[in-house]
Amino acid sequence: GQNIDQPTEMTATEGAIVQINCTYQTSGFNGLFWYQQHAGEAPTFLSYNVLDGLEEKGRFSSFLSRSKGYSYLLLKELQMKDSASYLCAISSYNQGGKLIFGQGTELSVKP
Amino acid sequence: GAVVSQHPSRVICKSGTSVKIECRSLDFQATTMFWYRQFPKQSLMLMATSNEGSKATYEQGVEKDKFLINHASLTLSTLTVTSAHPEDSSFYICSARAASGGLGELFFGEGSRLTVL
């Protein structure tokens, strides 16, 4: 089966940097996704990693280590609007392309 | 980017009635769409995979007779919650990939919040 683990809650200060970790176990790994979800809204895509290394996109970066089953999402220059739930999700070859989501990390950005 | 539209965004119904939720891919064709359910303060739980022209594939524990899925065209999938009960109240979200082969990002609809009285 598949297992995804990420912290339930995190708190950070405006302007700071925060790292949200995600560990996973699966067979036939086919990619790891990060999504942002504000309360009451649908998730929005942040990043996609399929190879090891760091993917940078503006203030957001995502890292993947397939051998360790580990990823992190790095948010720089935090803004109040970054307060949201951050969802780690994995795709596997043997799962027909569907995404399985972790529990999500609720990030609170304080002034 | 690719757009997925979901309707209605909010629906309130009486217990025992049925509710249909539509999911459309507006600028791409989607042979596969996915239906998720999300309860408050919880993550997205995959309910079923909707396959164009064939039967949906349901996840373990999801009642296929209660949650009817129809994927009649490459741009439309529908989820019908039959004989809804208060415990079915939830946020239902559909998603689709623009690329074939199961790769690439998954685009989500806006979600449909169902409240069963």
JSON list of C-alpha atoms in Angstrom, two decimals:
[
{"chain": "A", "resi": 1, "resn": "GLY", "atom": "CA", "xyz": [0.00, 0.00, 0.00]},
{"chain": "A", "resi": 2, "resn": "GLN", "atom": "CA", "xyz": [0.92, 3.63, 0.21]},
{"chain": "A", "resi": 3, "resn": "ASN", "atom": "CA", "xyz": [1.75, 5.71, 3.23]},
{"chain": "A", "resi": 4, "resn": "ILE", "atom": "CA", "xyz": [2.33, 9.46, 3.40]},
{"chain": "A", "resi": 5, "resn": "ASP", "atom": "CA", "xyz": [3.31, 11.34, 6.52]},
{"chain": "A", "resi": 6, "resn": "GLN", "atom": "CA", "xyz": [3.58, 15.09, 7.12]},
{"chain": "A", "resi": 7, "resn": "PRO", "atom": "CA", "xyz": [3.26, 17.25, 10.21]},
{"chain": "A", "resi": 8, "resn": "THR", "atom": "CA", "xyz": [-0.25, 18.27, 11.14]},
{"chain": "A", "resi": 9, "resn": "GLU", "atom": "CA", "xyz": [0.49, 21.88, 12.05]},
{"chain": "A", "resi": 10, "resn": "MET", "atom": "CA", "xyz": [3.28, 24.42, 11.78]},
{"chain": "A", "resi": 11, "resn": "THR", "atom": "CA", "xyz": [3.63, 28.06, 12.78]},
{"chain": "A", "resi": 12, "resn": "ALA", "atom": "CA", "xyz": [6.04, 30.58, 11.31]},
{"chain": "A", "resi": 13, "resn": "THR", "atom": "CA", "xyz": [6.65, 34.33, 11.29]},
{"chain": "A", "resi": 14, "resn": "GLU", "atom": "CA", "xyz": [6.00, 36.69, 8.42]},
{"chain": "A", "resi": 15, "resn": "GLY", "atom": "CA", "xyz": [9.15, 37.21, 6.36]},
{"chain": "A", "resi": 16, "resn": "ALA", "atom": "CA", "xyz": [10.77, 34.01, 7.61]},
{"chain": "A", "resi": 17, "resn": "ILE", "atom": "CA", "xyz": [11.47, 30.68, 5.89]},
{"chain": "A", "resi": 18, "resn": "VAL", "atom": "CA", "xyz": [9.60, 27.48, 6.66]},
{"chain": "A", "resi": 19, "resn": "GLN", "atom": "CA", "xyz": [10.22, 23.91, 5.56]},
{"chain": "A", "resi": 20, "resn": "ILE", "atom": "CA", "xyz": [7.38, 21.39, 5.45]},
{"chain": "A", "resi": 21, "resn": "ASN", "atom": "CA", "xyz": [8.52, 17.78, 5.32]},
{"chain": "A", "resi": 22, "resn": "CYS", "atom": "CA", "xyz": [6.82, 14.80, 3.75]},
{"chain": "A", "resi": 23, "resn": "THR", "atom": "CA", "xyz": [7.85, 11.17, 3.92]},
{"chain": "A", "resi": 24, "resn": "TYR", "atom": "CA", "xyz": [6.27, 8.45, 1.87]},
{"chain": "A", "resi": 25, "resn": "GLN", "atom": "CA", "xyz": [6.26, 4.76, 1.14]},
{"chain": "A", "resi": 26, "resn": "THR", "atom": "CA", "xyz": [5.00, 3.37, -2.13]},
{"chain": "A", "resi": 27, "resn": "SER", "atom": "CA", "xyz": [5.84, 1.02, -4.97]},
{"chain": "A", "resi": 28, "resn": "GLY", "atom": "CA", "xyz": [6.17, 2.23, -8.54]},
{"chain": "A", "resi": 29, "resn": "PHE", "atom": "CA", "xyz": [6.80, 5.84, -7.56]},
{"chain": "A", "resi": 30, "resn": "ASN", "atom": "CA", "xyz": [5.80, 8.17, -10.38]},
{"chain": "A", "resi": 31, "resn": "GLY", "atom": "CA", "xyz": [6.03, 11.63, -8.87]},
{"chain": "A", "resi": 32, "resn": "LEU", "atom": "CA", "xyz": [5.38, 13.78, -5.82]},
{"chain": "A", "resi": 33, "resn": "PHE", "atom": "CA", "xyz": [3.17, 16.83, -5.81]},
{"chain": "A", "resi": 34, "resn": "TRP", "atom": "CA", "xyz": [2.65, 19.72, -3.44]},
{"chain": "A", "resi": 35, "resn": "TYR", "atom": "CA", "xyz": [-0.64, 21.56, -3.35]},
{"chain": "A", "resi": 36, "resn": "GLN", "atom": "CA", "xyz": [-1.81, 24.59, -1.38]},
{"chain": "A", "resi": 37, "resn": "GLN", "atom": "CA", "xyz": [-5.35, 24.71, -0.07]},
{"chain": "A", "resi": 38, "resn": "HIS", "atom": "CA", "xyz": [-7.04, 27.64, 1.61]},
{"chain": "A", "resi": 39, "resn": "ALA", "atom": "CA", "xyz": [-10.03, 26.91, 3.80]},
{"chain": "A", "resi": 40, "resn": "GLY", "atom": "CA", "xyz": [-13.16, 26.21, 1.79]},
{"chain": "A", "resi": 41, "resn": "GLU", "atom": "CA", "xyz": [-11.35, 26.22, -1.52]},
{"chain": "A", "resi": 42, "resn": "ALA", "atom": "CA", "xyz": [-10.02, 23.60, -3.89]},
{"chain": "A", "resi": 43, "resn": "PRO", "atom": "CA", "xyz": [-6.29, 22.77, -3.88]},
{"chain": "A", "resi": 44, "resn": "THR", "atom": "CA", "xyz": [-3.98, 24.68, -6.17]},
{"chain": "A", "resi": 45, "resn": "PHE", "atom": "CA", "xyz": [-0.86, 23.18, -7.70]},
{"chain": "A", "resi": 46, "resn": "LEU", "atom": "CA", "xyz": [2.50, 24.29, -6.34]},
{"chain": "A", "resi": 47, "resn": "SER", "atom": "CA", "xyz": [5.14, 21.84, -7.56]},
{"chain": "A", "resi": 48, "resn": "TYR", "atom": "CA", "xyz": [5.92, 18.46, -9.05]},
{"chain": "A", "resi": 49, "resn": "ASN", "atom": "CA", "xyz": [9.07, 16.37, -8.47]},
{"chain": "A", "resi": 50, "resn": "VAL", "atom": "CA", "xyz": [9.84, 13.10, -10.18]},
{"chain": "A", "resi": 51, "resn": "LEU", "atom": "CA", "xyz": [13.66, 13.21, -10.14]},
{"chain": "A", "resi": 52, "resn": "ASP", "atom": "CA", "xyz": [15.92, 13.79, -7.15]},
{"chain": "A", "resi": 53, "resn": "GLY", "atom": "CA", "xyz": [16.85, 17.34, -6.42]},
{"chain": "A", "resi": 54, "resn": "LEU", "atom": "CA", "xyz": [15.47, 20.79, -5.89]},
{"chain": "A", "resi": 55, "resn": "GLU", "atom": "CA", "xyz": [12.83, 22.48, -8.02]},
{"chain": "A", "resi": 56, "resn": "GLU", "atom": "CA", "xyz": [12.60, 26.22, -7.49]},
{"chain": "A", "resi": 57, "resn": "LYS", "atom": "CA", "xyz": [9.64, 28.36, -8.44]},
{"chain": "A", "resi": 58, "resn": "GLY", "atom": "CA", "xyz": [9.72, 31.86, -7.04]},
{"chain": "A", "resi": 59, "resn": "ARG", "atom": "CA", "xyz": [9.31, 31.87, -3.27]},
{"chain": "A", "resi": 60, "resn": "PHE", "atom": "CA", "xyz": [8.49, 28.17, -3.27]},
{"chain": "A", "resi": 61, "resn": "SER", "atom": "CA", "xyz": [10.94, 25.31, -3.70]},
{"chain": "A", "resi": 62, "resn": "SER", "atom": "CA", "xyz": [10.43, 21.57, -3.46]},
{"chain": "A", "resi": 63, "resn": "PHE", "atom": "CA", "xyz": [13.01, 18.88, -2.89]},
{"chain": "A", "resi": 64, "resn": "LEU", "atom": "CA", "xyz": [12.85, 15.15, -3.51]},
{"chain": "A", "resi": 65, "resn": "SER", "atom": "CA", "xyz": [15.00, 12.19, -2.47]},
{"chain": "A", "resi": 66, "resn": "ARG", "atom": "CA", "xyz": [13.56, 9.02, -3.93]},
{"chain": "A", "resi": 67, "resn": "SER", "atom": "CA", "xyz": [15.99, 6.74, -2.11]},
{"chain": "A", "resi": 68, "resn": "LYS", "atom": "CA", "xyz": [14.88, 8.19, 1.23]},
{"chain": "A", "resi": 69, "resn": "GLY", "atom": "CA", "xyz": [11.21, 8.53, 0.34]},
{"chain": "A", "resi": 70, "resn": "TYR", "atom": "CA", "xyz": [11.44, 12.14, 1.42]},
{"chain": "A", "resi": 71, "resn": "SER", "atom": "CA", "xyz": [10.38, 15.52, 0.14]},
{"chain": "A", "resi": 72, "resn": "TYR", "atom": "CA", "xyz": [10.13, 19.00, 1.53]},
{"chain": "A", "resi": 73, "resn": "LEU", "atom": "CA", "xyz": [8.43, 22.20, 0.51]},
{"chain": "A", "resi": 74, "resn": "LEU", "atom": "CA", "xyz": [10.36, 25.35, 1.30]},
{"chain": "A", "resi": 75, "resn": "LEU", "atom": "CA", "xyz": [8.55, 28.65, 1.55]},
{"chain": "A", "resi": 76, "resn": "LYS", "atom": "CA", "xyz": [10.67, 31.82, 1.64]},
{"chain": "A", "resi": 77, "resn": "GLU", "atom": "CA", "xyz": [9.77, 35.38, 2.57]},
{"chain": "A", "resi": 78, "resn": "LEU", "atom": "CA", "xyz": [6.58, 34.22, 4.19]},
{"chain": "A", "resi": 79, "resn": "GLN", "atom": "CA", "xyz": [3.49, 36.33, 3.75]},
{"chain": "A", "resi": 80, "resn": "MET", "atom": "CA", "xyz": [0.26, 36.28, 5.73]},
{"chain": "A", "resi": 81, "resn": "LYS", "atom": "CA", "xyz": [-1.55, 34.94, 2.69]},
{"chain": "A", "resi": 82, "resn": "ASP", "atom": "CA", "xyz": [0.63, 31.83, 2.83]},
{"chain": "A", "resi": 83, "resn": "SER", "atom": "CA", "xyz": [-1.42, 30.66, 5.81]},
{"chain": "A", "resi": 84, "resn": "ALA", "atom": "CA", "xyz": [-3.07, 27.56, 4.38]},
{"chain": "A", "resi": 85, "resn": "SER", "atom": "CA", "xyz": [-2.97, 23.79, 4.33]},
{"chain": "A", "resi": 86, "resn": "TYR", "atom": "CA", "xyz": [-0.14, 22.26, 2.32]},
{"chain": "A", "resi": 87, "resn": "LEU", "atom": "CA", "xyz": [-0.81, 18.85, 0.88]},
{"chain": "A", "resi": 88, "resn": "CYS", "atom": "CA", "xyz": [1.80, 16.33, -0.16]},
{"chain": "A", "resi": 89, "resn": "ALA", "atom": "CA", "xyz": [0.59, 13.78, -2.71]},
{"chain": "A", "resi": 90, "resn": "ILE", "atom": "CA", "xyz": [2.18, 10.90, -4.57]},
{"chain": "A", "resi": 91, "resn": "SER", "atom": "CA", "xyz": [1.47, 9.18, -7.84]},
{"chain": "A", "resi": 92, "resn": "SER", "atom": "CA", "xyz": [2.39, 5.59, -8.62]},
{"chain": "A", "resi": 93, "resn": "TYR", "atom": "CA", "xyz": [2.65, 3.68, -11.88]},
{"chain": "A", "resi": 94, "resn": "ASN", "atom": "CA", "xyz": [0.53, 0.86, -10.54]},
{"chain": "A", "resi": 95, "resn": "GLN", "atom": "CA", "xyz": [-2.26, 3.13, -9.31]},
{"chain": "A", "resi": 96, "resn": "GLY", "atom": "CA", "xyz": [-3.60, 4.32, -12.63]},
{"chain": "A", "resi": 97, "resn": "GLY", "atom": "CA", "xyz": [-2.32, 7.86, -12.31]},
{"chain": "A", "resi": 98, "resn": "LYS", "atom": "CA", "xyz": [-4.41, 8.78, -9.29]},
{"chain": "A", "resi": 99, "resn": "LEU", "atom": "CA", "xyz": [-2.98, 10.99, -6.58]},
{"chain": "A", "resi": 100, "resn": "ILE", "atom": "CA", "xyz": [-3.00, 9.88, -2.98]},
{"chain": "A", "resi": 101, "resn": "PHE", "atom": "CA", "xyz": [-2.81, 12.73, -0.51]},
{"chain": "A", "resi": 102, "resn": "GLY", "atom": "CA", "xyz": [-1.19, 13.04, 2.85]},
{"chain": "A", "resi": 103, "resn": "GLN", "atom": "CA", "xyz": [-3.11, 14.49, 5.78]},
{"chain": "A", "resi": 104, "resn": "GLY", "atom": "CA", "xyz": [-1.93, 18.01, 5.01]},
{"chain": "A", "resi": 105, "resn": "THR", "atom": "CA", "xyz": [0.07, 20.49, 7.08]},
{"chain": "A", "resi": 106, "resn": "GLU", "atom": "CA", "xyz": [-1.81, 23.50, 8.41]},
{"chain": "A", "resi": 107, "resn": "LEU", "atom": "CA", "xyz": [0.59, 26.45, 8.27]},
{"chain": "A", "resi": 108, "resn": "SER", "atom": "CA", "xyz": [-0.14, 29.56, 10.32]},
{"chain": "A", "resi": 109, "resn": "VAL", "atom": "CA", "xyz": [1.88, 32.65, 9.49]},
{"chain": "A", "resi": 110, "resn": "LYS", "atom": "CA", "xyz": [2.05, 35.17, 12.36]},
{"chain": "A", "resi": 111, "resn": "PRO", "atom": "CA", "xyz": [2.92, 38.86, 12.09]},
{"chain": "B", "resi": 1, "resn": "GLY", "atom": "CA", "xyz": [-3.26, 26.46, -17.64]},
{"chain": "B", "resi": 2, "resn": "ALA", "atom": "CA", "xyz": [-5.85, 23.74, -17.89]},
{"chain": "B", "resi": 3, "resn": "VAL", "atom": "CA", "xyz": [-9.20, 24.50, -16.33]},
{"chain": "B", "resi": 4, "resn": "VAL", "atom": "CA", "xyz": [-11.62, 22.19, -14.60]},
{"chain": "B", "resi": 5, "resn": "SER", "atom": "CA", "xyz": [-15.06, 23.52, -13.78]},
{"chain": "B", "resi": 6, "resn": "GLN", "atom": "CA", "xyz": [-17.35, 22.02, -11.17]},
{"chain": "B", "resi": 7, "resn": "HIS", "atom": "CA", "xyz": [-21.03, 22.75, -10.59]},
{"chain": "B", "resi": 8, "resn": "PRO", "atom": "CA", "xyz": [-22.81, 23.45, -8.32]},
{"chain": "B", "resi": 9, "resn": "SER", "atom": "CA", "xyz": [-20.40, 25.04, -5.86]},
{"chain": "B", "resi": 10, "resn": "ARG", "atom": "CA", "xyz": [-22.88, 24.72, -3.02]},
{"chain": "B", "resi": 11, "resn": "VAL", "atom": "CA", "xyz": [-25.97, 22.59, -2.64]},
{"chain": "B", "resi": 12, "resn": "ILE", "atom": "CA", "xyz": [-28.33, 21.99, 0.22]},
{"chain": "B", "resi": 13, "resn": "CYS", "atom": "CA", "xyz": [-30.76, 19.10, 0.03]},
{"chain": "B", "resi": 14, "resn": "LYS", "atom": "CA", "xyz": [-33.16, 17.16, 2.19]},
{"chain": "B", "resi": 15, "resn": "SER", "atom": "CA", "xyz": [-32.28, 13.76, 3.51]},
{"chain": "B", "resi": 16, "resn": "GLY", "atom": "CA", "xyz": [-33.33, 11.03, 1.10]},
{"chain": "B", "resi": 17, "resn": "THR", "atom": "CA", "xyz": [-33.00, 13.06, -2.07]},
{"chain": "B", "resi": 18, "resn": "SER", "atom": "CA", "xyz": [-30.33, 12.70, -4.76]},
{"chain": "B", "resi": 19, "resn": "VAL", "atom": "CA", "xyz": [-27.83, 15.33, -5.83]},
{"chain": "B", "resi": 20, "resn": "LYS", "atom": "CA", "xyz": [-25.82, 15.48, -9.05]},
{"chain": "B", "resi": 21, "resn": "ILE", "atom": "CA", "xyz": [-22.45, 17.23, -9.29]},
{"chain": "B", "resi": 22, "resn": "GLU", "atom": "CA", "xyz": [-20.88, 17.98, -12.67]},
{"chain": "B", "resi": 23, "resn": "CYS", "atom": "CA", "xyz": [-17.20, 18.18, -13.48]},
{"chain": "B", "resi": 24, "resn": "ARG", "atom": "CA", "xyz": [-16.04, 19.56, -16.83]},
{"chain": "B", "resi": 25, "resn": "SER", "atom": "CA", "xyz": [-12.61, 19.95, -18.37]},
{"chain": "B", "resi": 26, "resn": "LEU", "atom": "CA", "xyz": [-12.95, 23.23, -20.26]},
{"chain": "B", "resi": 27, "resn": "ASP", "atom": "CA", "xyz": [-9.91, 23.34, -22.51]},
{"chain": "B", "resi": 28, "resn": "PHE", "atom": "CA", "xyz": [-8.66, 19.79, -22.68]},
{"chain": "B", "resi": 29, "resn": "GLN", "atom": "CA", "xyz": [-9.92, 16.25, -23.02]},
{"chain": "B", "resi": 30, "resn": "ALA", "atom": "CA", "xyz": [-9.76, 14.03, -19.98]},
{"chain": "B", "resi": 31, "resn": "THR", "atom": "CA", "xyz": [-10.15, 10.29, -20.40]},
{"chain": "B", "resi": 32, "resn": "THR", "atom": "CA", "xyz": [-9.78, 9.96, -16.66]},
{"chain": "B", "resi": 33, "resn": "MET", "atom": "CA", "xyz": [-11.15, 12.11, -13.88]},
{"chain": "B", "resi": 34, "resn": "PHE", "atom": "CA", "xyz": [-10.92, 11.59, -10.16]},
{"chain": "B", "resi": 35, "resn": "TRP", "atom": "CA", "xyz": [-13.47, 12.28, -7.47]},
{"chain": "B", "resi": 36, "resn": "TYR", "atom": "CA", "xyz": [-12.33, 13.20, -3.96]},
{"chain": "B", "resi": 37, "resn": "ARG", "atom": "CA", "xyz": [-14.20, 13.89, -0.75]},
{"chain": "B", "resi": 38, "resn": "GLN", "atom": "CA", "xyz": [-12.92, 16.09, 2.03]},
{"chain": "B", "resi": 39, "resn": "PHE", "atom": "CA", "xyz": [-14.35, 16.39, 5.52]},
{"chain": "B", "resi": 40, "resn": "PRO", "atom": "CA", "xyz": [-13.53, 19.45, 7.66]},
{"chain": "B", "resi": 41, "resn": "LYS", "atom": "CA", "xyz": [-9.94, 19.61, 8.86]},
{"chain": "B", "resi": 42, "resn": "GLN", "atom": "CA", "xyz": [-9.10, 16.46, 6.92]},
{"chain": "B", "resi": 43, "resn": "SER", "atom": "CA", "xyz": [-7.23, 15.75, 3.72]},
{"chain": "B", "resi": 44, "resn": "LEU", "atom": "CA", "xyz": [-8.63, 14.69, 0.37]},
{"chain": "B", "resi": 45, "resn": "MET", "atom": "CA", "xyz": [-9.81, 11.10, 0.23]},
{"chain": "B", "resi": 46, "resn": "LEU", "atom": "CA", "xyz": [-10.04, 9.52, -3.20]},
{"chain": "B", "resi": 47, "resn": "MET", "atom": "CA", "xyz": [-13.48, 8.07, -3.81]},
{"chain": "B", "resi": 48, "resn": "ALA", "atom": "CA", "xyz": [-13.27, 6.79, -7.36]},
{"chain": "B", "resi": 49, "resn": "THR", "atom": "CA", "xyz": [-11.60, 7.03, -10.73]},
{"chain": "B", "resi": 50, "resn": "SER", "atom": "CA", "xyz": [-13.95, 7.99, -13.51]},
{"chain": "B", "resi": 51, "resn": "ASN", "atom": "CA", "xyz": [-13.11, 6.44, -16.89]},
{"chain": "B", "resi": 52, "resn": "GLU", "atom": "CA", "xyz": [-14.61, 7.78, -20.11]},
{"chain": "B", "resi": 53, "resn": "GLY", "atom": "CA", "xyz": [-16.83, 5.19, -21.73]},
{"chain": "B", "resi": 54, "resn": "SER", "atom": "CA", "xyz": [-16.48, 2.59, -19.01]},
{"chain": "B", "resi": 55, "resn": "LYS", "atom": "CA", "xyz": [-17.37, 1.92, -15.42]},
{"chain": "B", "resi": 56, "resn": "ALA", "atom": "CA", "xyz": [-15.78, 3.89, -12.65]},
{"chain": "B", "resi": 57, "resn": "THR", "atom": "CA", "xyz": [-13.24, 2.28, -10.34]},
{"chain": "B", "resi": 58, "resn": "TYR", "atom": "CA", "xyz": [-14.16, 2.79, -6.71]},
{"chain": "B", "resi": 59, "resn": "GLU", "atom": "CA", "xyz": [-11.81, 2.89, -3.76]},
{"chain": "B", "resi": 60, "resn": "GLN", "atom": "CA", "xyz": [-12.26, 0.43, -0.95]},
{"chain": "B", "resi": 61, "resn": "GLY", "atom": "CA", "xyz": [-15.10, 1.37, 1.33]},
{"chain": "B", "resi": 62, "resn": "VAL", "atom": "CA", "xyz": [-16.89, 3.62, -1.15]},
{"chain": "B", "resi": 63, "resn": "GLU", "atom": "CA", "xyz": [-20.39, 2.43, -2.05]},
{"chain": "B", "resi": 64, "resn": "LYS", "atom": "CA", "xyz": [-20.74, 2.40, -5.81]},
{"chain": "B", "resi": 65, "resn": "ASP", "atom": "CA", "xyz": [-24.54, 2.23, -5.64]},
{"chain": "B", "resi": 66, "resn": "LYS", "atom": "CA", "xyz": [-24.65, 5.31, -3.47]},
{"chain": "B", "resi": 67, "resn": "PHE", "atom": "CA", "xyz": [-22.12, 7.38, -5.38]},
{"chain": "B", "resi": 68, "resn": "LEU", "atom": "CA", "xyz": [-22.98, 6.97, -9.03]},
{"chain": "B", "resi": 69, "resn": "ILE", "atom": "CA", "xyz": [-20.34, 8.15, -11.47]},
{"chain": "B", "resi": 70, "resn": "ASN", "atom": "CA", "xyz": [-20.92, 8.69, -15.17]},
{"chain": "B", "resi": 71, "resn": "HIS", "atom": "CA", "xyz": [-18.21, 9.76, -17.61]},
{"chain": "B", "resi": 72, "resn": "ALA", "atom": "CA", "xyz": [-20.15, 10.01, -20.84]},
{"chain": "B", "resi": 73, "resn": "SER", "atom": "CA", "xyz": [-17.76, 12.26, -22.74]},
{"chain": "B", "resi": 74, "resn": "LEU", "atom": "CA", "xyz": [-14.12, 13.30, -22.74]},
{"chain": "B", "resi": 75, "resn": "THR", "atom": "CA", "xyz": [-14.99, 16.56, -21.02]},
{"chain": "B", "resi": 76, "resn": "LEU", "atom": "CA", "xyz": [-17.71, 15.66, -18.53]},
{"chain": "B", "resi": 77, "resn": "SER", "atom": "CA", "xyz": [-17.97, 13.43, -15.50]},
{"chain": "B", "resi": 78, "resn": "THR", "atom": "CA", "xyz": [-20.86, 13.46, -13.05]},
{"chain": "B", "resi": 79, "resn": "LEU", "atom": "CA", "xyz": [-21.17, 12.27, -9.47]},
{"chain": "B", "resi": 80, "resn": "THR", "atom": "CA", "xyz": [-24.65, 11.56, -8.13]},
{"chain": "B", "resi": 81, "resn": "VAL", "atom": "CA", "xyz": [-25.09, 11.13, -4.42]},
{"chain": "B", "resi": 82, "resn": "THR", "atom": "CA", "xyz": [-28.19, 8.98, -4.14]},
{"chain": "B", "resi": 83, "resn": "SER", "atom": "CA", "xyz": [-30.51, 8.97, -1.13]},
{"chain": "B", "resi": 84, "resn": "ALA", "atom": "CA", "xyz": [-28.30, 11.49, 0.62]},
{"chain": "B", "resi": 85, "resn": "HIS", "atom": "CA", "xyz": [-28.02, 11.49, 4.39]},
{"chain": "B", "resi": 86, "resn": "PRO", "atom": "CA", "xyz": [-26.51, 14.05, 6.77]},
{"chain": "B", "resi": 87, "resn": "GLU", "atom": "CA", "xyz": [-23.30, 12.01, 7.03]},
{"chain": "B", "resi": 88, "resn": "ASP", "atom": "CA", "xyz": [-22.79, 12.56, 3.29]},
{"chain": "B", "resi": 89, "resn": "SER", "atom": "CA", "xyz": [-22.38, 16.28, 3.93]},
{"chain": "B", "resi": 90, "resn": "SER", "atom": "CA", "xyz": [-18.89, 17.05, 2.71]},
{"chain": "B", "resi": 91, "resn": "PHE", "atom": "CA", "xyz": [-16.74, 18.92, 0.21]},
{"chain": "B", "resi": 92, "resn": "TYR", "atom": "CA", "xyz": [-16.62, 16.97, -3.06]},
{"chain": "B", "resi": 93, "resn": "ILE", "atom": "CA", "xyz": [-13.82, 17.80, -5.49]},
{"chain": "B", "resi": 94, "resn": "CYS", "atom": "CA", "xyz": [-13.17, 16.48, -8.97]},
{"chain": "B", "resi": 95, "resn": "SER", "atom": "CA", "xyz": [-9.85, 16.54, -10.77]},
{"chain": "B", "resi": 96, "resn": "ALA", "atom": "CA", "xyz": [-8.37, 15.68, -14.13]},
{"chain": "B", "resi": 97, "resn": "ARG", "atom": "CA", "xyz": [-5.05, 15.49, -15.91]},
{"chain": "B", "resi": 98, "resn": "ALA", "atom": "CA", "xyz": [-4.43, 17.24, -19.16]},
{"chain": "B", "resi": 99, "resn": "ALA", "atom": "CA", "xyz": [-1.65, 14.83, -20.13]},
{"chain": "B", "resi": 100, "resn": "SER", "atom": "CA", "xyz": [-2.13, 11.16, -20.96]},
{"chain": "B", "resi": 101, "resn": "GLY", "atom": "CA", "xyz": [-0.22, 8.30, -19.38]},
{"chain": "B", "resi": 102, "resn": "GLY", "atom": "CA", "xyz": [-0.87, 9.34, -15.81]},
{"chain": "B", "resi": 103, "resn": "LEU", "atom": "CA", "xyz": [1.83, 12.01, -15.75]},
{"chain": "B", "resi": 104, "resn": "GLY", "atom": "CA", "xyz": [1.70, 15.70, -15.05]},
{"chain": "B", "resi": 105, "resn": "GLU", "atom": "CA", "xyz": [-0.14, 17.83, -12.57]},
{"chain": "B", "resi": 106, "resn": "LEU", "atom": "CA", "xyz": [-3.69, 17.19, -11.56]},
{"chain": "B", "resi": 107, "resn": "PHE", "atom": "CA", "xyz": [-6.06, 20.10, -12.01]},
{"chain": "B", "resi": 108, "resn": "PHE", "atom": "CA", "xyz": [-8.90, 20.48, -9.56]},
{"chain": "B", "resi": 109, "resn": "GLY", "atom": "CA", "xyz": [-12.39, 21.79, -9.92]},
{"chain": "B", "resi": 110, "resn": "GLU", "atom": "CA", "xyz": [-13.61, 24.45, -7.52]},
{"chain": "B", "resi": 111, "resn": "GLY", "atom": "CA", "xyz": [-15.30, 21.88, -5.32]},
{"chain": "B", "resi": 112, "resn": "SER", "atom": "CA", "xyz": [-18.93, 21.34, -4.36]},
{"chain": "B", "resi": 113, "resn": "ARG", "atom": "CA", "xyz": [-20.02, 21.73, -0.77]},
{"chain": "B", "resi": 114, "resn": "LEU", "atom": "CA", "xyz": [-22.95, 19.44, -0.05]},
{"chain": "B", "resi": 115, "resn": "THR", "atom": "CA", "xyz": [-25.10, 19.94, 3.02]},
{"chain": "B", "resi": 116, "resn": "VAL", "atom": "CA", "xyz": [-27.76, 17.33, 3.71]},
{"chain": "B", "resi": 117, "resn": "LEU", "atom": "CA", "xyz": [-30.43, 18.41, 6.16]}
]
